[in-house]
Coordinates of C-alpha atoms in Angstrom, one line a residue:
X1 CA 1.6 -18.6 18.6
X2 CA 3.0 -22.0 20.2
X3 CA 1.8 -22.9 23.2
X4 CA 3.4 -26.1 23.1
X5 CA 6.2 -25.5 25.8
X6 CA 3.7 -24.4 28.4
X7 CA 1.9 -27.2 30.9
X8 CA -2.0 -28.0 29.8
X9 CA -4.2 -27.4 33.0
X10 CA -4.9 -30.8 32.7
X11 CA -1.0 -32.0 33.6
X12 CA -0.2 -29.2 36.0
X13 CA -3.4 -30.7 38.0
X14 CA -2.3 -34.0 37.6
X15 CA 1.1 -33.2 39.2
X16 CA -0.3 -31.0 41.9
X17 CA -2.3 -34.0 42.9
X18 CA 0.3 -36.5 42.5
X19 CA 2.9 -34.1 44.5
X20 CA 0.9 -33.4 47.4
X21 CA 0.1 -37.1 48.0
X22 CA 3.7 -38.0 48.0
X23 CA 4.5 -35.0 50.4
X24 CA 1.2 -35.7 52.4
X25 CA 2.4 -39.6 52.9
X26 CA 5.8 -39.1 53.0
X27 CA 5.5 -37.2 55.9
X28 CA 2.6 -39.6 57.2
X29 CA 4.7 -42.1 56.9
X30 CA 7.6 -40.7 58.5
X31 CA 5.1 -40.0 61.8
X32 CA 3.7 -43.6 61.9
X33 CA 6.8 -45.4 61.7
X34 CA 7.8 -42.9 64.7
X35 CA 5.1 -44.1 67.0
X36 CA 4.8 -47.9 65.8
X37 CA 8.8 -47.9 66.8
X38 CA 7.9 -46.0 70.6
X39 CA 4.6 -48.2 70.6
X40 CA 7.0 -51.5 69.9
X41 CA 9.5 -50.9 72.2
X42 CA 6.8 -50.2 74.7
X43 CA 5.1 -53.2 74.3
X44 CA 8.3 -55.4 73.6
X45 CA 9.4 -54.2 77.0
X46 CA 6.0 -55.3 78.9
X47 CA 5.8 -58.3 77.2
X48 CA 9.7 -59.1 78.0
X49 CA 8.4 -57.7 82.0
X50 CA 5.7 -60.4 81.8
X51 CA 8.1 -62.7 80.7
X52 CA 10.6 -62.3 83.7
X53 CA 8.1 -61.9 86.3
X54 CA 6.9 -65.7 84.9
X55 CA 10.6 -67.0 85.5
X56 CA 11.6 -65.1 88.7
X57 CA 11.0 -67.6 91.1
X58 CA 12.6 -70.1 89.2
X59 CA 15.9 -67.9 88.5
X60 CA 15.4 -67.0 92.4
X61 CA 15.8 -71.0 93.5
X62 CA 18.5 -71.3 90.5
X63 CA 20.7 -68.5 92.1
X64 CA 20.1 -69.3 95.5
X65 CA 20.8 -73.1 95.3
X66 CA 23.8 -72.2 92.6
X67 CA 22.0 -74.4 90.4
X68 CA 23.5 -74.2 86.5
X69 CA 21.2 -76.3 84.9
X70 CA 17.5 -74.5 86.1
X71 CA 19.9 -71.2 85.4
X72 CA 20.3 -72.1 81.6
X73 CA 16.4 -73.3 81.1
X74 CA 15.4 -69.9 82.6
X75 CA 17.4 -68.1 80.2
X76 CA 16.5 -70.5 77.3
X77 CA 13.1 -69.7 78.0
X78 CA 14.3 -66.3 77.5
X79 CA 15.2 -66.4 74.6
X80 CA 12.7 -67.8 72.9
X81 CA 11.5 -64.3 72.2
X82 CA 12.7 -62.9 69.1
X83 CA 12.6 -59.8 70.7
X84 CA 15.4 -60.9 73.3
X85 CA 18.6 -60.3 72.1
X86 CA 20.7 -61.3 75.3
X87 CA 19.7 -62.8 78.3
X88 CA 21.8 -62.9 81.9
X89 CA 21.3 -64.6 85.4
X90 CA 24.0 -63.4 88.0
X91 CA 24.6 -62.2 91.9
X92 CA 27.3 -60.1 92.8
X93 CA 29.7 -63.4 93.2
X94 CA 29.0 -64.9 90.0
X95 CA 27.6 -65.3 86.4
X96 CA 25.0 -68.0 86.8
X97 CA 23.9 -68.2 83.1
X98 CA 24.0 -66.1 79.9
X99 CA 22.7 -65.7 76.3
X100 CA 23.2 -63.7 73.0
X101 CA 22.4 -63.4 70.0
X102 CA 25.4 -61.3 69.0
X103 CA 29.1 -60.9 69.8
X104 CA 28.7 -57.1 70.1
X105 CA 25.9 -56.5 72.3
X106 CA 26.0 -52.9 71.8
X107 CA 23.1 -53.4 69.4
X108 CA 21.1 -54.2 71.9
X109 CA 20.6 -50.7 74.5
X110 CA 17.6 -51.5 75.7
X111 CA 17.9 -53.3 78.9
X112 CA 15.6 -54.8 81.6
X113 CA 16.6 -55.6 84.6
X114 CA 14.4 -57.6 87.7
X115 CA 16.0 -58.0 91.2
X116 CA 15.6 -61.2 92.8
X117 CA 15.4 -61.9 96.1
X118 CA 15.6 -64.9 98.6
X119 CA 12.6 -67.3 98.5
X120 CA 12.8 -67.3 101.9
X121 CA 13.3 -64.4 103.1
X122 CA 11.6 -61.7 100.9
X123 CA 13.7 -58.6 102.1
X124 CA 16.8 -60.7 100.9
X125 CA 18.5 -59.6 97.4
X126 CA 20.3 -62.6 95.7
X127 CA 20.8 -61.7 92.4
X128 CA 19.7 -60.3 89.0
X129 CA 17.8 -61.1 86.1
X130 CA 18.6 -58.9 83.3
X131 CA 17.1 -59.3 79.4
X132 CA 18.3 -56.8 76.4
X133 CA 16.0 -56.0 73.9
X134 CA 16.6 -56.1 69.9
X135 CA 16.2 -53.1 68.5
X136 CA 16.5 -54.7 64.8
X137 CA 13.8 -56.7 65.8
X138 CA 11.9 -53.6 66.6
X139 CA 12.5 -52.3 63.7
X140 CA 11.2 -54.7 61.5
X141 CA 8.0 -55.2 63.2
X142 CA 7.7 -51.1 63.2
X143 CA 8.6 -51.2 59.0
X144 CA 5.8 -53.6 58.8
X145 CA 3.4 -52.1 60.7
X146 CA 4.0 -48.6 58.5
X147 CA 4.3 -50.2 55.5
X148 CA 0.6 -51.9 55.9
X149 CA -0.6 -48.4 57.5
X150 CA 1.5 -46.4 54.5
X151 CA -0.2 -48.2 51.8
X152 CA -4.1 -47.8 53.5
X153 CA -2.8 -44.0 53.6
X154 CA -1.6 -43.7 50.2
X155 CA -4.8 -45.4 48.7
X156 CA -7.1 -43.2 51.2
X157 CA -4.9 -40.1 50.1
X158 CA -4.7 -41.3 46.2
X159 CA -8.2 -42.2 46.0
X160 CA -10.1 -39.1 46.5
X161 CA -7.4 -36.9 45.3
X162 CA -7.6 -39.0 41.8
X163 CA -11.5 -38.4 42.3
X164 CA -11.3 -34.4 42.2
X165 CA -8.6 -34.4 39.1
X166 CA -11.1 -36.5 37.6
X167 CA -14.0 -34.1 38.4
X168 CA -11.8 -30.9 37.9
X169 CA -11.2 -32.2 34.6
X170 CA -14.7 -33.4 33.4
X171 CA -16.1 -29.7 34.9
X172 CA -13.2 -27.2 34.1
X173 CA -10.4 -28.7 31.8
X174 CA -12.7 -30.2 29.5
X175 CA -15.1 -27.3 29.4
X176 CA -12.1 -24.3 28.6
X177 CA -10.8 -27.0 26.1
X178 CA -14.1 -26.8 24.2
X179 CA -14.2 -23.0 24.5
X180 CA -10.4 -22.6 23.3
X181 CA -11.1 -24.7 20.3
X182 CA -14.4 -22.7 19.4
X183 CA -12.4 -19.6 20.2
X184 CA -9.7 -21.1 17.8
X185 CA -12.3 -21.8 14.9
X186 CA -13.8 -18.4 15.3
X187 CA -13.5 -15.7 12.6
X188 CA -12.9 -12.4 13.7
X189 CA -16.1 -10.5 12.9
X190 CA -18.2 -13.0 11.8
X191 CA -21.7 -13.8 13.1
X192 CA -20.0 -17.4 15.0
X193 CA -20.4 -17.7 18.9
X194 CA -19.5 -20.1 21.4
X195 CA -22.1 -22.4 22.5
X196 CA -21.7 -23.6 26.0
X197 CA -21.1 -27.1 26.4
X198 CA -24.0 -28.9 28.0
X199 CA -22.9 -32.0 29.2
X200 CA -20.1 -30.5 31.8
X201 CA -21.0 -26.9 31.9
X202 CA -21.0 -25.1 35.5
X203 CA -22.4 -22.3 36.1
X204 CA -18.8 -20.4 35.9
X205 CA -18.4 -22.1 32.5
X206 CA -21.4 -20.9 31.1
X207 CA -21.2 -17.4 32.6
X208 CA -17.5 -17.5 30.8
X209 CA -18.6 -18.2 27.4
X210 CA -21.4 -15.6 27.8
X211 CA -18.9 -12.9 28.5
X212 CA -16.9 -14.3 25.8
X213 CA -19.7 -13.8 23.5
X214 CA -20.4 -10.7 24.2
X215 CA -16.4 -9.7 23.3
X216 CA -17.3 -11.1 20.2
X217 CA -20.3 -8.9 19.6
X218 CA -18.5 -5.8 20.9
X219 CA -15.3 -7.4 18.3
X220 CA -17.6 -7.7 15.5
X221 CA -19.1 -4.5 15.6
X222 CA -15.9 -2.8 16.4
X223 CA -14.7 -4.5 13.0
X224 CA -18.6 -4.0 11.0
X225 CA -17.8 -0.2 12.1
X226 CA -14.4 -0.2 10.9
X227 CA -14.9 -1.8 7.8
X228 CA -17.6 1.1 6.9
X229 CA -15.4 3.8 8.0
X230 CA -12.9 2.2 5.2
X231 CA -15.6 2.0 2.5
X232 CA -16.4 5.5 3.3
X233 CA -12.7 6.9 3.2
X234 CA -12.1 4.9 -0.3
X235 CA -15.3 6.1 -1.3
X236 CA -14.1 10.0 -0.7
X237 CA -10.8 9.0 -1.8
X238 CA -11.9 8.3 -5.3
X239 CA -14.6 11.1 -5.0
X240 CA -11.6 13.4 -4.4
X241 CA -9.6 12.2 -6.8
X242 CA -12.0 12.3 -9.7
X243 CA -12.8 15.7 -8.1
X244 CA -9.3 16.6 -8.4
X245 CA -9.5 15.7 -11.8
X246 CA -12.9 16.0 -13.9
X247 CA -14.9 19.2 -14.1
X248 CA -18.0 19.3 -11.7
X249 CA -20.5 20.8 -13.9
X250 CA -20.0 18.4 -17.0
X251 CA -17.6 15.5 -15.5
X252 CA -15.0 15.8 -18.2
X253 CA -11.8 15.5 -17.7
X254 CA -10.3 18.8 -16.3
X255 CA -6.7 20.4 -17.4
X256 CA -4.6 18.9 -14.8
X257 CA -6.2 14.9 -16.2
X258 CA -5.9 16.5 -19.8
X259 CA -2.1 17.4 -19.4
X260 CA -1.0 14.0 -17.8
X261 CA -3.0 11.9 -20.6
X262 CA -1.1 14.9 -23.4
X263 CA 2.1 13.9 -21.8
X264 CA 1.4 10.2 -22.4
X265 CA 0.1 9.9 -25.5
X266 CA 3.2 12.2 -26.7
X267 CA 5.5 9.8 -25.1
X268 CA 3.4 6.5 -26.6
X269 CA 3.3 8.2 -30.4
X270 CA 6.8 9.4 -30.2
X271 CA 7.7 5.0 -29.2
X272 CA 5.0 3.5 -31.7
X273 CA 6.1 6.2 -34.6
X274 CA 2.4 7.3 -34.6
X275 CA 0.8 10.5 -35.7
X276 CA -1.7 12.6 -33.7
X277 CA -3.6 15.5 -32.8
X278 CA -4.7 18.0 -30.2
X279 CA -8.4 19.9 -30.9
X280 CA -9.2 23.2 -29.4
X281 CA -12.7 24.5 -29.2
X282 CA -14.4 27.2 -28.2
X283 CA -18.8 27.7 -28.3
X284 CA -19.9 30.4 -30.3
X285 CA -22.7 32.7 -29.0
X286 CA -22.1 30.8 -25.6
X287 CA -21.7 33.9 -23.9
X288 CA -24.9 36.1 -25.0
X289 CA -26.7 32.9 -24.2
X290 CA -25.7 32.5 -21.0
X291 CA -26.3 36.2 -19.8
X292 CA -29.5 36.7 -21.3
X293 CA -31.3 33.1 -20.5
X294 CA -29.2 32.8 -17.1
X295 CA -26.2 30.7 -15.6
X296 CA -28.7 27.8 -15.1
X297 CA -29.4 27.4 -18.8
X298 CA -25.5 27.6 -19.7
X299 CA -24.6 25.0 -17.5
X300 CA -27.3 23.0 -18.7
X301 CA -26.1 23.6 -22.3
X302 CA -22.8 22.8 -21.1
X303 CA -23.9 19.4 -20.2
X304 CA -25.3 19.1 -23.3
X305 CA -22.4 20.0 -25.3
X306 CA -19.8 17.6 -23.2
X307 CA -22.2 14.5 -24.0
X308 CA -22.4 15.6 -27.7
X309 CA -18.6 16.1 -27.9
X310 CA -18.4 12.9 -26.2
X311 CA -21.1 10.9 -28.9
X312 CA -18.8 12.1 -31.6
X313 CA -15.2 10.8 -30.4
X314 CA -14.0 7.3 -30.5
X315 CA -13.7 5.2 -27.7
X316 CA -9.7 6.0 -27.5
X317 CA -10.0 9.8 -27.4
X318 CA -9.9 12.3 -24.4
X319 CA -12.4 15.1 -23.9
X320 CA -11.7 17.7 -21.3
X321 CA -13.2 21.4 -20.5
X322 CA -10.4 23.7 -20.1
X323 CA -12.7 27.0 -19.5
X324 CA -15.7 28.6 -19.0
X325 CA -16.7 27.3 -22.7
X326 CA -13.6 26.1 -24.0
X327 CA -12.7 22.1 -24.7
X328 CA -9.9 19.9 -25.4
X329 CA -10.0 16.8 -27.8
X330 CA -6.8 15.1 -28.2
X331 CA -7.0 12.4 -30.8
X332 CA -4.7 9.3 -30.5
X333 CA -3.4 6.9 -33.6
X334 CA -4.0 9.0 -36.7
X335 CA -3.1 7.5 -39.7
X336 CA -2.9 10.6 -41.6
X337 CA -4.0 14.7 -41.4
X338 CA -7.1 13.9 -43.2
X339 CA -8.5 11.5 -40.2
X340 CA -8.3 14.4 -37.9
X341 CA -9.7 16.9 -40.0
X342 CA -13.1 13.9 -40.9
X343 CA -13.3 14.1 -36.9
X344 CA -12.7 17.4 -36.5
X345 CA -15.4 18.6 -38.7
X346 CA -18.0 15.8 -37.6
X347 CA -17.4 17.9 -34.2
X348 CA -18.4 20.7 -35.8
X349 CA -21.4 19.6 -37.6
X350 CA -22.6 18.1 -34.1
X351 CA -22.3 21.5 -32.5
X352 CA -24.0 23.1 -35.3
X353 CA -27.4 21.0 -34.4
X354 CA -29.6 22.8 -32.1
X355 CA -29.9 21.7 -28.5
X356 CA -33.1 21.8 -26.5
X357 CA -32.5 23.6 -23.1
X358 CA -36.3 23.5 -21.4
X359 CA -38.1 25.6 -23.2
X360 CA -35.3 27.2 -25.3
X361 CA -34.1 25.7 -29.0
X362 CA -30.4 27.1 -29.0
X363 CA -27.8 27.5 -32.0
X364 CA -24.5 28.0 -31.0
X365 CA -22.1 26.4 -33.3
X366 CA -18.3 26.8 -32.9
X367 CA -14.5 27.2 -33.7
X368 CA -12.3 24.5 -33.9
X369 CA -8.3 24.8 -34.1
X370 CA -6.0 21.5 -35.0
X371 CA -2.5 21.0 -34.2
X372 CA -0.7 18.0 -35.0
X373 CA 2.0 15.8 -34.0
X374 CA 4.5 15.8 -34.9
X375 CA 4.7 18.3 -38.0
X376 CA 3.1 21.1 -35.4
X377 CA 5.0 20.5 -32.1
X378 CA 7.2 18.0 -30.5
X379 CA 6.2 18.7 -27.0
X380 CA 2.9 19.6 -24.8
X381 CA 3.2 23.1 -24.5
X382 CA 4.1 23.9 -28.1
X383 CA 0.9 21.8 -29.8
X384 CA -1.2 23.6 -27.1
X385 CA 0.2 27.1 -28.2
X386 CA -0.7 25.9 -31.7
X387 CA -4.0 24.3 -32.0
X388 CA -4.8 27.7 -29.7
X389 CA -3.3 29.6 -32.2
X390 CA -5.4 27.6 -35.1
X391 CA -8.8 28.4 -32.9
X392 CA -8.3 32.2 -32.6
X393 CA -7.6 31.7 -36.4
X394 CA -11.1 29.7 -36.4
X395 CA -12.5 32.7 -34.9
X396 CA -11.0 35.1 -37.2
X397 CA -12.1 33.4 -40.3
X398 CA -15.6 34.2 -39.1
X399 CA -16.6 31.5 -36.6
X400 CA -18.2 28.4 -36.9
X401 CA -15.1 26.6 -38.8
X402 CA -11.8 24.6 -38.4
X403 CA -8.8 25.3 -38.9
X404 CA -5.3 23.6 -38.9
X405 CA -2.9 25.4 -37.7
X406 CA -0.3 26.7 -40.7
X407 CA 3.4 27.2 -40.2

């Protein structure tokens, strides 16, 4: 899976950081420059006060003698202050003096205004002193001010928040990172486990890759569990199926294996041009044996016979037990009739041999009926019919012979 397009813990905290410091001074700085402007104005105004209350005896004299010349120092002196934008000296008769900086003094609001009375009489009003203050000037100062305050903040804010996206990522990021990758390199089912990292490793961390651990236990035993539960069900499955086809007792093939192999090698010698054969067998004094020494010994001569039968075949042939003490050979690639009567009697000079059951030397012998393809039958059921056909004629002849089966 890609996990490309999603943010790494490590960025997402980075921006979280970054973001709330911005947010955090931005509106910082939005509340200092606020109260440097009100604190400016403040003390602009009551130094401007000072200022006035320095020059009002002189504007006093300057009005009250209607003297020009001491008006204009007065408001010179005025406006020496950068902070004074326009500057006036007047009674209710007439403009005495007057100063500005600008043509439109409507950028300058503020006023201050001082009354001055008669120096002689101090109950007398004579005239006004007036001063407006600029608010650009203000400003400035108040952007400086912030500015130098803004930057302190920003380093105070940026400083410690840089310090825990530092630690967060030495003690968390770093930490998962190293889990994810041993997680990564992990094998399900295998014997692997994390191993907590030492140099960073909190006690969250390491409680984290012990629970991840034990998933991986509780994984590979889930899997150690299913993986036997397969063996087993493939083990039955081919117990089954060789159930399904071999005999229990003697673990031949039984019919339903002998009739798919007869079906194949018709269908092979009928491609390849080939002749072949079908033997059927059938144990002489089986039967009084097996009721007068018990079903224990006739299973166990049986055995005996099916490994005989199966010493005296060639690798290429196909044994199978049909019956209580019948058998089927079916021989594949004969190069002539004579080849399957050579094996057909070796068969019977095999069963002819005693066999040693316990205690008990047993002669049995038995009768053997040939059938062969393609001069006896074409198909499966009609070579059965007649290498049956040629035992019963086995039997007939008085036992303990072969026959091929005559047309």
């Amino acid at each position: 899976m890609n996990f490309n397009h999603h943010p790494s813990l490590q960025s997402r905290l980075f921006w979280i950081v970054t973001g709330s410091s911005i947010v955090i001074g931005g509106v910082a700085l939005l509340l200092i420059f606020f109260v440097a402007y009100h604190n400016n104005v403040k003390e602009n105004t009551a130094q401007i006060n000072r200022m006035m209350q320095a020059v009002e005896y002189s504007a006093a004299i300057a009005v009250f003698t209607g003297n020009n010349e001491v008006a204009n120092d007065v408001i010179k002196g005025l406006m020496l202050d950068e902070a004074v934008c326009a500057a006036l000296l007047y009674n209710d008769d007439k403009l005495h003096a007057t100063t500005t900086k600008y043509a439109d003094t409507s950028s300058c609001p503020e006023t201050v205004i001082h009354t001055l009375y008669s120096p002689f009489d101090g109950d007398e009003v004579i005239g006004h002193l007036e001063t407006r203050i600029d608010i650009s000037v203000v400003k400035a100062r108040s952007y400086r001010e912030s500015a130098q305050l803004a930057l302190t903040l920003v380093i105070l804010l940026l400083l410690p928040n840089f310090v825990i996206w530092l630690a967060v990522s030495r003690f968390v990021v770093r930490p998962i990172e190293t889990l994810t990758q041993q997680l990564e390199d992990t094998q399900p089912g295998s014997a692997a486990r994390l191993a907590p990292p030492t140099a960073y490793g909190t006690k969250e961390i390491v409680r984290l890759t012990h629970i991840s651990n034990a998933l991986l236990t509780e994984i590979e035993s889930v899997l150690v569990y299913e993986r036997a539960q397969r063996n087993e069900i493939e083990m039955l499955k081919v117990l089954y199926e060789n159930m399904a086809h071999h005999d229990t007792l003697t673990g031949l093939p039984n019919r339903a294996l002998l009739n798919d192999r007869l079906t194949q090698m018709l269908l092979q010698a009928k491609r390849s041009h080939q002749q072949c054969a079908l033997i059927y067998l059938d144990l002489d004094k089986f039967k009084p044996v097996n009721d007068t020494l018990g079903h224990d010994v006739g299973d166990a001569l049986l055995k005996a016979v099916a490994e005989r039968l199966l010493g005296a075949m060639r690798k290429s042939d196909t044994v199978a037990r049909v019956g209580g003490d019948e058998f089927v050979v079916i021989l594949h690639s004969l190069h002539n009739v004579q080849e399957a009567s050579d094996i057909a009697h070796k068969i019977l000079h095999a069963l002819a041999q005693p066999f040693s059951i316990g205690t008990h030397t047993l002669n049995i012998g038995s009768s053997i009926g040939v059938a062969l393809y393609p001069q006896h039958g074409e198909d499966a059921e009609t070579l059965s019919k007649n290498a049956d056909i040629a035992m019963y004629a086995a039997k007939g002849a008085g036992r303990n012979n072969v026959q091929l089966f005559q047309l």
